[in-house]
mmCIF file of C-alpha atoms in Angstrom:
data_model
loop_
_atom_site.group_PDB
_atom_site.id
_atom_site.type_symbol
_atom_site.label_atom_id
_atom_site.label_comp_id
_atom_site.label_asym_id
_atom_site.label_seq_id
_atom_site.Cartn_x
_atom_site.Cartn_y
_atom_site.Cartn_z
ATOM 1 C CA MET C 1 -11.506 61.112 17.480
ATOM 2 C CA ALA C 2 -11.095 63.453 20.470
ATOM 3 C CA ASP C 3 -8.425 61.396 22.285
ATOM 4 C CA GLU C 4 -6.394 60.556 19.192
ATOM 5 C CA LYS C 5 -3.322 62.309 17.942
ATOM 6 C CA LYS C 6 -3.874 64.885 15.230
ATOM 7 C CA VAL C 7 -1.783 65.691 12.170
ATOM 8 C CA TYR C 8 -2.468 69.060 10.536
ATOM 9 C CA PHE C 9 -2.342 69.626 6.772
ATOM 10 C CA GLY C 10 -2.389 72.852 4.779
ATOM 11 C CA SER C 11 -4.933 73.898 2.211
ATOM 12 C CA GLY C 12 -5.149 71.968 -1.040
ATOM 13 C CA LEU C 13 -3.990 68.594 0.316
ATOM 14 C CA PHE C 14 -7.286 67.003 1.384
ATOM 15 C CA LEU C 15 -8.198 65.184 -1.829
ATOM 16 C CA GLY C 16 -4.685 63.840 -2.475
ATOM 17 C CA HIS C 17 -4.523 62.279 0.985
ATOM 18 C CA LEU C 18 -8.134 61.044 0.921
ATOM 19 C CA LEU C 19 -7.603 59.296 -2.426
ATOM 20 C CA GLY C 20 -4.198 57.890 -1.480
ATOM 21 C CA TRP C 21 -2.267 59.889 -4.079
ATOM 22 C CA LEU C 22 -0.249 61.386 -1.229
ATOM 23 C CA PRO C 23 0.460 58.450 1.106
ATOM 24 C CA GLY C 24 2.894 60.364 3.289
ATOM 25 C CA THR C 25 3.913 63.626 4.825
ATOM 26 C CA ILE C 26 7.246 64.990 6.022
ATOM 27 C CA ARG C 27 7.615 67.075 9.176
ATOM 28 C CA ARG C 28 10.474 68.374 11.271
ATOM 29 C CA TYR C 29 10.589 65.667 13.934
ATOM 30 C CA ARG C 30 9.129 66.323 17.357
ATOM 31 C CA PRO C 31 8.881 63.085 19.366
ATOM 32 C CA GLU C 32 5.785 64.211 21.286
ATOM 33 C CA THR C 33 3.733 64.735 18.108
ATOM 34 C CA HIS C 34 5.387 62.689 15.363
ATOM 35 C CA THR C 35 5.995 59.269 16.915
ATOM 36 C CA PHE C 36 3.541 56.727 15.492
ATOM 37 C CA ARG C 37 3.369 52.956 15.181
ATOM 38 C CA GLU C 38 2.017 51.027 12.207
ATOM 39 C CA GLY C 39 -1.746 50.631 12.600
ATOM 40 C CA GLU C 40 -2.078 53.586 14.996
ATOM 41 C CA ALA C 41 -5.154 55.729 14.427
ATOM 42 C CA PHE C 42 -5.018 59.509 14.224
ATOM 43 C CA THR C 43 -7.118 62.380 12.933
ATOM 44 C CA GLY C 44 -6.043 64.184 9.784
ATOM 45 C CA VAL C 45 -7.004 67.853 10.137
ATOM 46 C CA PHE C 46 -7.260 69.468 6.707
ATOM 47 C CA LYS C 47 -7.573 73.255 6.689
ATOM 48 C CA GLU C 48 -9.274 73.989 3.385
ATOM 49 C CA GLU C 49 -10.596 77.323 2.100
ATOM 50 C CA PHE C 50 -14.217 76.321 2.755
ATOM 51 C CA GLY C 51 -13.620 74.925 6.256
ATOM 52 C CA THR C 52 -11.841 72.261 8.269
ATOM 53 C CA ILE C 53 -12.187 68.570 7.448
ATOM 54 C CA LEU C 54 -11.369 65.925 10.056
ATOM 55 C CA VAL C 55 -10.544 62.545 8.522
ATOM 56 C CA PRO C 56 -9.992 59.342 10.520
ATOM 57 C CA MET C 57 -6.604 58.009 9.364
ATOM 58 C CA ILE C 58 -4.322 55.022 10.046
ATOM 59 C CA MET C 59 -0.530 54.863 9.987
ATOM 60 C CA THR C 60 0.713 52.326 7.458
ATOM 61 C CA ARG C 61 4.261 52.196 8.883
ATOM 62 C CA ASN C 62 6.150 53.247 11.976
ATOM 63 C CA THR C 63 7.471 56.807 11.929
ATOM 64 C CA GLU C 64 10.819 56.926 10.160
ATOM 65 C CA THR C 65 13.315 59.656 11.034
ATOM 66 C CA LYS C 66 16.404 60.883 9.225
ATOM 67 C CA PRO C 67 18.227 64.134 8.478
ATOM 68 C CA PHE C 68 16.697 66.225 5.720
ATOM 69 C CA ARG C 69 19.768 65.665 3.503
ATOM 70 C CA ALA C 70 19.203 61.865 3.670
ATOM 71 C CA LEU C 71 15.624 61.977 2.342
ATOM 72 C CA THR C 72 15.125 60.251 -1.000
ATOM 73 C CA ASP C 73 13.252 61.395 -4.085
ATOM 74 C CA ALA C 74 10.721 58.607 -3.446
ATOM 75 C CA GLU C 75 10.098 59.799 0.122
ATOM 76 C CA VAL C 76 9.569 63.429 -0.837
ATOM 77 C CA GLY C 77 7.432 62.267 -3.782
ATOM 78 C CA GLU C 78 5.063 60.458 -1.395
ATOM 79 C CA ALA C 79 4.497 63.808 0.304
ATOM 80 C CA GLY C 80 3.692 65.556 -2.986
ATOM 81 C CA PHE C 81 7.040 67.186 -3.743
ATOM 82 C CA THR C 82 8.624 66.909 -7.196
ATOM 83 C CA SER C 83 12.252 66.961 -6.013
ATOM 84 C CA MET C 84 14.479 67.533 -3.006
ATOM 85 C CA ALA C 85 14.706 71.221 -3.931
ATOM 86 C CA ASP C 86 10.910 71.431 -4.106
ATOM 87 C CA ALA C 87 10.699 69.711 -0.693
ATOM 88 C CA TYR C 88 13.176 72.143 0.845
ATOM 89 C CA ILE C 89 11.316 75.170 -0.496
ATOM 90 C CA GLY C 90 7.939 73.753 0.559
ATOM 91 C CA LEU C 91 9.048 72.770 4.049
ATOM 92 C CA GLU C 92 10.975 76.007 4.573
ATOM 93 C CA HIS C 93 7.590 77.745 4.389
ATOM 94 C CA PHE C 94 6.633 75.970 7.656
ATOM 95 C CA TYR C 95 10.145 75.830 9.136
ATOM 96 C CA PRO C 96 11.965 79.056 8.133
ATOM 97 C CA ASP C 97 15.158 77.958 9.904
ATOM 98 C CA LEU C 98 15.166 74.483 8.272
ATOM 99 C CA GLY C 99 18.666 73.016 8.038
ATOM 100 C CA LEU C 100 19.968 70.117 5.986
ATOM 101 C CA ASP C 101 20.879 68.250 9.185
ATOM 102 C CA ASP C 102 17.480 68.748 10.866
ATOM 103 C CA VAL C 103 15.847 65.435 11.749
ATOM 104 C CA MET C 104 12.674 64.914 9.741
ATOM 105 C CA ALA C 105 9.758 62.563 10.413
ATOM 106 C CA ILE C 106 8.307 60.574 7.542
ATOM 107 C CA LEU C 107 4.678 59.716 8.299
ATOM 108 C CA ARG C 108 2.990 57.208 5.985
ATOM 109 C CA HIS C 109 -0.763 56.826 6.252
ATOM 110 C CA ARG C 110 -4.114 56.149 4.629
ATOM 111 C CA PRO C 111 -7.745 56.943 5.414
ATOM 112 C CA ALA C 112 -9.198 54.557 8.017
ATOM 113 C CA ASP C 113 -11.934 53.773 5.486
ATOM 114 C CA PRO C 114 -10.154 52.626 2.309
ATOM 115 C CA GLU C 115 -13.258 53.598 0.316
ATOM 116 C CA ALA C 116 -13.463 57.157 1.721
ATOM 117 C CA GLY C 117 -11.994 58.758 -1.394
ATOM 118 C CA ALA C 118 -14.337 56.937 -3.772
ATOM 119 C CA LYS C 119 -17.327 57.733 -1.541
ATOM 120 C CA PHE C 120 -16.357 61.400 -1.440
ATOM 121 C CA LEU C 121 -15.959 61.650 -5.232
ATOM 122 C CA ASP C 122 -19.273 59.863 -5.787
ATOM 123 C CA TRP C 123 -21.002 62.229 -3.372
ATOM 124 C CA LEU C 124 -19.338 65.250 -4.978
ATOM 125 C CA ARG C 125 -20.490 64.147 -8.444
ATOM 126 C CA ARG C 126 -24.069 63.657 -7.199
ATOM 127 C CA ALA C 127 -23.954 67.049 -5.457
ATOM 128 C CA GLY C 128 -23.058 68.724 -8.753
ATOM 129 C CA ASN C 129 -19.448 69.388 -7.699
ATOM 130 C CA SER C 130 -20.720 71.742 -5.021
ATOM 131 C CA LEU C 131 -18.759 72.041 -1.803
ATOM 132 C CA ALA C 132 -21.926 72.877 0.135
ATOM 133 C CA PHE C 133 -21.513 70.065 2.662
ATOM 134 C CA SER C 134 -24.329 69.036 4.975
ATOM 135 C CA GLY C 135 -23.915 67.394 8.361
ATOM 136 C CA TYR C 136 -25.806 64.347 7.115
ATOM 137 C CA THR C 137 -23.533 63.913 4.114
ATOM 138 C CA ALA C 138 -20.372 64.403 6.162
ATOM 139 C CA GLU C 139 -21.546 61.807 8.670
ATOM 140 C CA ALA C 140 -22.399 59.348 5.885
ATOM 141 C CA LEU C 141 -18.874 59.751 4.516
ATOM 142 C CA GLY C 142 -17.261 59.236 7.922
ATOM 143 C CA LEU C 143 -15.816 62.752 7.840
ATOM 144 C CA LEU C 144 -16.376 65.670 10.164
ATOM 145 C CA ILE C 145 -16.519 68.919 8.234
ATOM 146 C CA GLU C 146 -16.570 72.208 10.118
ATOM 147 C CA ILE C 147 -17.611 75.135 7.963
ATOM 148 C CA PRO C 148 -17.300 78.493 9.692
ATOM 149 C CA GLY C 149 -20.435 80.576 9.790
ATOM 150 C CA PRO C 150 -20.625 84.145 8.552
ATOM 151 C CA PRO C 151 -18.903 86.787 10.661
ATOM 152 C CA PRO C 152 -21.142 88.545 13.200
ATOM 153 C CA LEU C 153 -22.920 91.652 11.992
ATOM 154 C CA PRO C 154 -21.555 94.947 13.312
ATOM 155 C CA GLN C 155 -23.557 96.426 16.173
#
């Protein structure tokens, strides 16, 4: 995973992308980081409250670009937004100067392992819905989970 491109996601999005409920994401287009081809592998980096989860992912289509104003309800829905207004408000959080004519990248993807979501839910159920991940479990799921340790004690 070290040489692959990475796509970063905010907190609360891990499960939706892992299960395929959110098959896309929308970003302000930067060719050096948002140009993908169908079938290209990348690492999804999910920053969750309990740590960072790295998920091997695959692009399901080539990157599509268009001005924000030309996005459709279906496209913003794939990224988890309920409407164009919701998308604007959500994306403005990351891009405070977002304009209606800004070129956006639509990235459509899935986990590299199509069963990753089901495996994760099965593991979570067996673990008693605890998010106390172990290295063994993460490896068995094909995920890399980095949980920060406690802060150092004052001297």
